[in-house]
Amino acid sequence: MAKRILVPVDSSDQASVACEFAAEEHPDATIVLLHVINPAEAGYSAEASIPSFSEEWYEKQKATAENLLDELESEVTEAGVESVEHVIEVGRPTKVIVEYADDHDINQIIMGSHGRSGMSRILLGSVAEIVVRRASIPVTVVR
């Protein structure tokens, strides 16, 4: 059975570093790039009360995610990985990442960390830290 590595990504430099690391360490694996669209980011502005706003916001987020995943897939394939999948899901990132790994025969999660510490980490939380705690498979956090 081929190894499947999940790399949750956003548009950060840390996500790009995680992709590079995954490609270097697991060139023979299938790299699954996962981007999670978080509906909480749509906010509660006056625009959000317009009926078409949420659909327009989602479509914009989806297009941005598709471009990001295409770009990262190119980077990973240039590094020698032959099998790359990309997935867009909607939900709370920590929950989606852990559930996706459990439901899709993922062997390992490799993800970037923003490296927050102190009060900012307490206030903002850490997606990587929560995934490490909740995942049933190994998680590698790259900085």
PDB file of C-alpha atoms in Angstrom:
ATOM      1  CA  MET A   1       0.000   0.000   0.000  1.00  0.00           C
ATOM      2  CA  ALA A   2       1.409   3.374  -1.018  1.00  0.00           C
ATOM      3  CA  LYS A   3       2.040   5.925   1.689  1.00  0.00           C
ATOM      4  CA  ARG A   4      -0.330   8.910   1.778  1.00  0.00           C
ATOM      5  CA  ILE A   5       0.872  12.160   3.353  1.00  0.00           C
ATOM      6  CA  LEU A   6      -1.621  14.917   4.186  1.00  0.00           C
ATOM      7  CA  VAL A   7      -0.294  18.464   3.966  1.00  0.00           C
ATOM      8  CA  PRO A   8      -2.865  21.040   5.125  1.00  0.00           C
ATOM      9  CA  VAL A   9      -2.096  24.341   3.392  1.00  0.00           C
ATOM     10  CA  ASP A  10      -3.011  27.984   3.408  1.00  0.00           C
ATOM     11  CA  SER A  11      -1.286  30.857   1.643  1.00  0.00           C
ATOM     12  CA  SER A  12       1.465  31.169   4.274  1.00  0.00           C
ATOM     13  CA  ASP A  13       5.172  30.642   3.763  1.00  0.00           C
ATOM     14  CA  GLN A  14       4.990  27.942   6.438  1.00  0.00           C
ATOM     15  CA  ALA A  15       2.603  25.892   4.288  1.00  0.00           C
ATOM     16  CA  SER A  16       5.022  26.122   1.381  1.00  0.00           C
ATOM     17  CA  VAL A  17       7.872  24.977   3.645  1.00  0.00           C
ATOM     18  CA  ALA A  18       5.728  22.015   4.786  1.00  0.00           C
ATOM     19  CA  CYS A  19       5.131  21.057   1.136  1.00  0.00           C
ATOM     20  CA  GLU A  20       8.868  21.203   0.410  1.00  0.00           C
ATOM     21  CA  PHE A  21       9.598  19.085   3.467  1.00  0.00           C
ATOM     22  CA  ALA A  22       6.970  16.498   2.505  1.00  0.00           C
ATOM     23  CA  ALA A  23       8.346  16.275  -1.032  1.00  0.00           C
ATOM     24  CA  GLU A  24      11.935  15.873   0.194  1.00  0.00           C
ATOM     25  CA  GLU A  25      11.136  13.307   2.883  1.00  0.00           C
ATOM     26  CA  HIS A  26       8.496  11.297   1.009  1.00  0.00           C
ATOM     27  CA  PRO A  27       9.129  11.520  -2.754  1.00  0.00           C
ATOM     28  CA  ASP A  28       7.468   8.138  -3.392  1.00  0.00           C
ATOM     29  CA  ALA A  29       4.312   8.910  -1.394  1.00  0.00           C
ATOM     30  CA  THR A  30       1.067  10.423  -2.568  1.00  0.00           C
ATOM     31  CA  ILE A  31       1.019  13.981  -1.268  1.00  0.00           C
ATOM     32  CA  VAL A  32      -2.505  15.161  -0.476  1.00  0.00           C
ATOM     33  CA  LEU A  33      -2.714  18.951  -0.342  1.00  0.00           C
ATOM     34  CA  LEU A  34      -5.714  20.025   1.735  1.00  0.00           C
ATOM     35  CA  HIS A  35      -7.057  23.552   1.952  1.00  0.00           C
ATOM     36  CA  VAL A  36      -9.880  24.237   4.398  1.00  0.00           C
ATOM     37  CA  ILE A  37     -12.229  27.136   3.770  1.00  0.00           C
ATOM     38  CA  ASN A  38     -13.303  28.379   7.178  1.00  0.00           C
ATOM     39  CA  PRO A  39     -16.805  29.926   7.037  1.00  0.00           C
ATOM     40  CA  ALA A  40     -16.054  31.834  10.239  1.00  0.00           C
ATOM     41  CA  GLU A  41     -13.741  34.036   8.178  1.00  0.00           C
ATOM     42  CA  ALA A  42     -16.706  35.421   6.219  1.00  0.00           C
ATOM     43  CA  GLY A  43     -17.422  37.602   9.233  1.00  0.00           C
ATOM     44  CA  TYR A  44     -20.482  39.432  10.379  1.00  0.00           C
ATOM     45  CA  SER A  45     -20.216  42.682   8.455  1.00  0.00           C
ATOM     46  CA  ALA A  46     -23.048  44.579   6.808  1.00  0.00           C
ATOM     47  CA  GLU A  47     -22.097  42.832   3.557  1.00  0.00           C
ATOM     48  CA  ALA A  48     -22.689  39.457   5.194  1.00  0.00           C
ATOM     49  CA  SER A  49     -26.391  40.249   5.502  1.00  0.00           C
ATOM     50  CA  ILE A  50     -26.761  40.498   1.708  1.00  0.00           C
ATOM     51  CA  PRO A  51     -28.232  37.181   0.518  1.00  0.00           C
ATOM     52  CA  SER A  52     -25.703  36.623  -2.273  1.00  0.00           C
ATOM     53  CA  PHE A  53     -22.688  37.626  -0.171  1.00  0.00           C
ATOM     54  CA  SER A  54     -21.978  34.198   1.312  1.00  0.00           C
ATOM     55  CA  GLU A  55     -22.113  32.492  -2.067  1.00  0.00           C
ATOM     56  CA  GLU A  56     -19.877  35.138  -3.647  1.00  0.00           C
ATOM     57  CA  TRP A  57     -17.483  34.957  -0.694  1.00  0.00           C
ATOM     58  CA  TYR A  58     -17.320  31.160  -0.955  1.00  0.00           C
ATOM     59  CA  GLU A  59     -16.733  31.217  -4.717  1.00  0.00           C
ATOM     60  CA  LYS A  60     -13.911  33.738  -4.276  1.00  0.00           C
ATOM     61  CA  GLN A  61     -12.353  31.617  -1.502  1.00  0.00           C
ATOM     62  CA  LYS A  62     -12.671  28.475  -3.631  1.00  0.00           C
ATOM     63  CA  ALA A  63     -11.016  30.120  -6.655  1.00  0.00           C
ATOM     64  CA  THR A  64      -8.179  31.403  -4.457  1.00  0.00           C
ATOM     65  CA  ALA A  65      -7.753  27.922  -2.952  1.00  0.00           C
ATOM     66  CA  GLU A  66      -7.673  26.263  -6.377  1.00  0.00           C
ATOM     67  CA  ASN A  67      -4.943  28.654  -7.535  1.00  0.00           C
ATOM     68  CA  LEU A  68      -2.961  28.035  -4.352  1.00  0.00           C
ATOM     69  CA  LEU A  69      -3.264  24.258  -4.680  1.00  0.00           C
ATOM     70  CA  ASP A  70      -2.225  24.353  -8.354  1.00  0.00           C
ATOM     71  CA  GLU A  71       0.838  26.413  -7.437  1.00  0.00           C
ATOM     72  CA  LEU A  72       1.829  24.115  -4.573  1.00  0.00           C
ATOM     73  CA  GLU A  73       1.227  21.025  -6.706  1.00  0.00           C
ATOM     74  CA  SER A  74       3.666  22.418  -9.274  1.00  0.00           C
ATOM     75  CA  GLU A  75       6.276  22.947  -6.548  1.00  0.00           C
ATOM     76  CA  VAL A  76       5.821  19.410  -5.224  1.00  0.00           C
ATOM     77  CA  THR A  77       5.979  17.779  -8.666  1.00  0.00           C
ATOM     78  CA  GLU A  78       9.080  19.826  -9.550  1.00  0.00           C
ATOM     79  CA  ALA A  79      10.667  18.344  -6.431  1.00  0.00           C
ATOM     80  CA  GLY A  80      10.097  14.860  -7.885  1.00  0.00           C
ATOM     81  CA  VAL A  81       6.807  13.714  -6.361  1.00  0.00           C
ATOM     82  CA  GLU A  82       4.752  11.867  -8.964  1.00  0.00           C
ATOM     83  CA  SER A  83       1.448  11.530  -7.161  1.00  0.00           C
ATOM     84  CA  VAL A  84      -0.286  14.649  -5.845  1.00  0.00           C
ATOM     85  CA  GLU A  85      -3.929  15.166  -4.953  1.00  0.00           C
ATOM     86  CA  HIS A  86      -5.581  18.352  -3.896  1.00  0.00           C
ATOM     87  CA  VAL A  87      -8.712  18.750  -1.863  1.00  0.00           C
ATOM     88  CA  ILE A  88     -10.830  21.708  -0.786  1.00  0.00           C
ATOM     89  CA  GLU A  89     -13.055  21.236   2.251  1.00  0.00           C
ATOM     90  CA  VAL A  90     -15.253  23.610   4.234  1.00  0.00           C
ATOM     91  CA  GLY A  91     -15.342  23.767   8.023  1.00  0.00           C
ATOM     92  CA  ARG A  92     -13.283  24.416  11.119  1.00  0.00           C
ATOM     93  CA  PRO A  93      -9.702  23.663  10.030  1.00  0.00           C
ATOM     94  CA  THR A  94      -8.630  21.572  13.032  1.00  0.00           C
ATOM     95  CA  LYS A  95     -11.688  19.353  12.843  1.00  0.00           C
ATOM     96  CA  VAL A  96     -11.565  18.964   9.055  1.00  0.00           C
ATOM     97  CA  ILE A  97      -7.853  18.077   9.028  1.00  0.00           C
ATOM     98  CA  VAL A  98      -8.188  15.363  11.681  1.00  0.00           C
ATOM     99  CA  GLU A  99     -11.390  13.914  10.197  1.00  0.00           C
ATOM    100  CA  TYR A 100     -10.001  13.940   6.663  1.00  0.00           C
ATOM    101  CA  ALA A 101      -6.919  12.038   7.817  1.00  0.00           C
ATOM    102  CA  ASP A 102      -9.063   9.465   9.616  1.00  0.00           C
ATOM    103  CA  ASP A 103     -11.472   9.000   6.699  1.00  0.00           C
ATOM    104  CA  HIS A 104      -8.990   8.835   3.793  1.00  0.00           C
ATOM    105  CA  ASP A 105      -6.248   6.362   4.763  1.00  0.00           C
ATOM    106  CA  ILE A 106      -3.660   9.027   5.520  1.00  0.00           C
ATOM    107  CA  ASN A 107      -0.425   7.715   7.065  1.00  0.00           C
ATOM    108  CA  GLN A 108       1.038  11.002   8.298  1.00  0.00           C
ATOM    109  CA  ILE A 109       0.227  14.710   8.507  1.00  0.00           C
ATOM    110  CA  ILE A 110       2.918  17.283   7.741  1.00  0.00           C
ATOM    111  CA  MET A 111       2.011  20.884   8.423  1.00  0.00           C
ATOM    112  CA  GLY A 112       3.570  24.257   8.893  1.00  0.00           C
ATOM    113  CA  SER A 113       3.491  26.248  12.085  1.00  0.00           C
ATOM    114  CA  HIS A 114       3.359  30.002  12.361  1.00  0.00           C
ATOM    115  CA  GLY A 115       5.568  29.731  15.426  1.00  0.00           C
ATOM    116  CA  ARG A 116       3.439  31.909  17.658  1.00  0.00           C
ATOM    117  CA  SER A 117       4.250  31.900  21.328  1.00  0.00           C
ATOM    118  CA  GLY A 118       3.056  33.478  24.530  1.00  0.00           C
ATOM    119  CA  MET A 119      -0.151  35.477  24.565  1.00  0.00           C
ATOM    120  CA  SER A 120      -0.755  35.408  20.795  1.00  0.00           C
ATOM    121  CA  ARG A 121      -0.746  31.589  20.856  1.00  0.00           C
ATOM    122  CA  ILE A 122      -3.127  31.542  23.810  1.00  0.00           C
ATOM    123  CA  LEU A 123      -5.512  34.018  22.201  1.00  0.00           C
ATOM    124  CA  LEU A 124      -5.339  32.736  18.643  1.00  0.00           C
ATOM    125  CA  GLY A 125      -4.815  29.065  19.362  1.00  0.00           C
ATOM    126  CA  SER A 126      -2.632  26.892  17.231  1.00  0.00           C
ATOM    127  CA  VAL A 127      -4.093  24.759  14.481  1.00  0.00           C
ATOM    128  CA  ALA A 128      -0.928  22.658  14.453  1.00  0.00           C
ATOM    129  CA  GLU A 129      -1.014  22.120  18.214  1.00  0.00           C
ATOM    130  CA  ILE A 130      -4.656  21.033  18.180  1.00  0.00           C
ATOM    131  CA  VAL A 131      -4.069  18.679  15.247  1.00  0.00           C
ATOM    132  CA  VAL A 132      -1.084  17.149  17.073  1.00  0.00           C
ATOM    133  CA  ARG A 133      -3.264  16.511  20.115  1.00  0.00           C
ATOM    134  CA  ARG A 134      -6.271  15.096  18.253  1.00  0.00           C
ATOM    135  CA  ALA A 135      -4.797  13.157  15.335  1.00  0.00           C
ATOM    136  CA  SER A 136      -4.612   9.392  15.546  1.00  0.00           C
ATOM    137  CA  ILE A 137      -1.580   9.288  13.222  1.00  0.00           C
ATOM    138  CA  PRO A 138       1.886  10.879  13.372  1.00  0.00           C
ATOM    139  CA  VAL A 139       2.024  14.643  12.812  1.00  0.00           C
ATOM    140  CA  THR A 140       5.170  16.481  11.804  1.00  0.00           C
ATOM    141  CA  VAL A 141       5.160  20.240  12.381  1.00  0.00           C
ATOM    142  CA  VAL A 142       7.612  22.185  10.240  1.00  0.00           C
ATOM    143  CA  ARG A 143       8.768  25.743  10.892  1.00  0.00           C
TER     144      ARG A 143
END
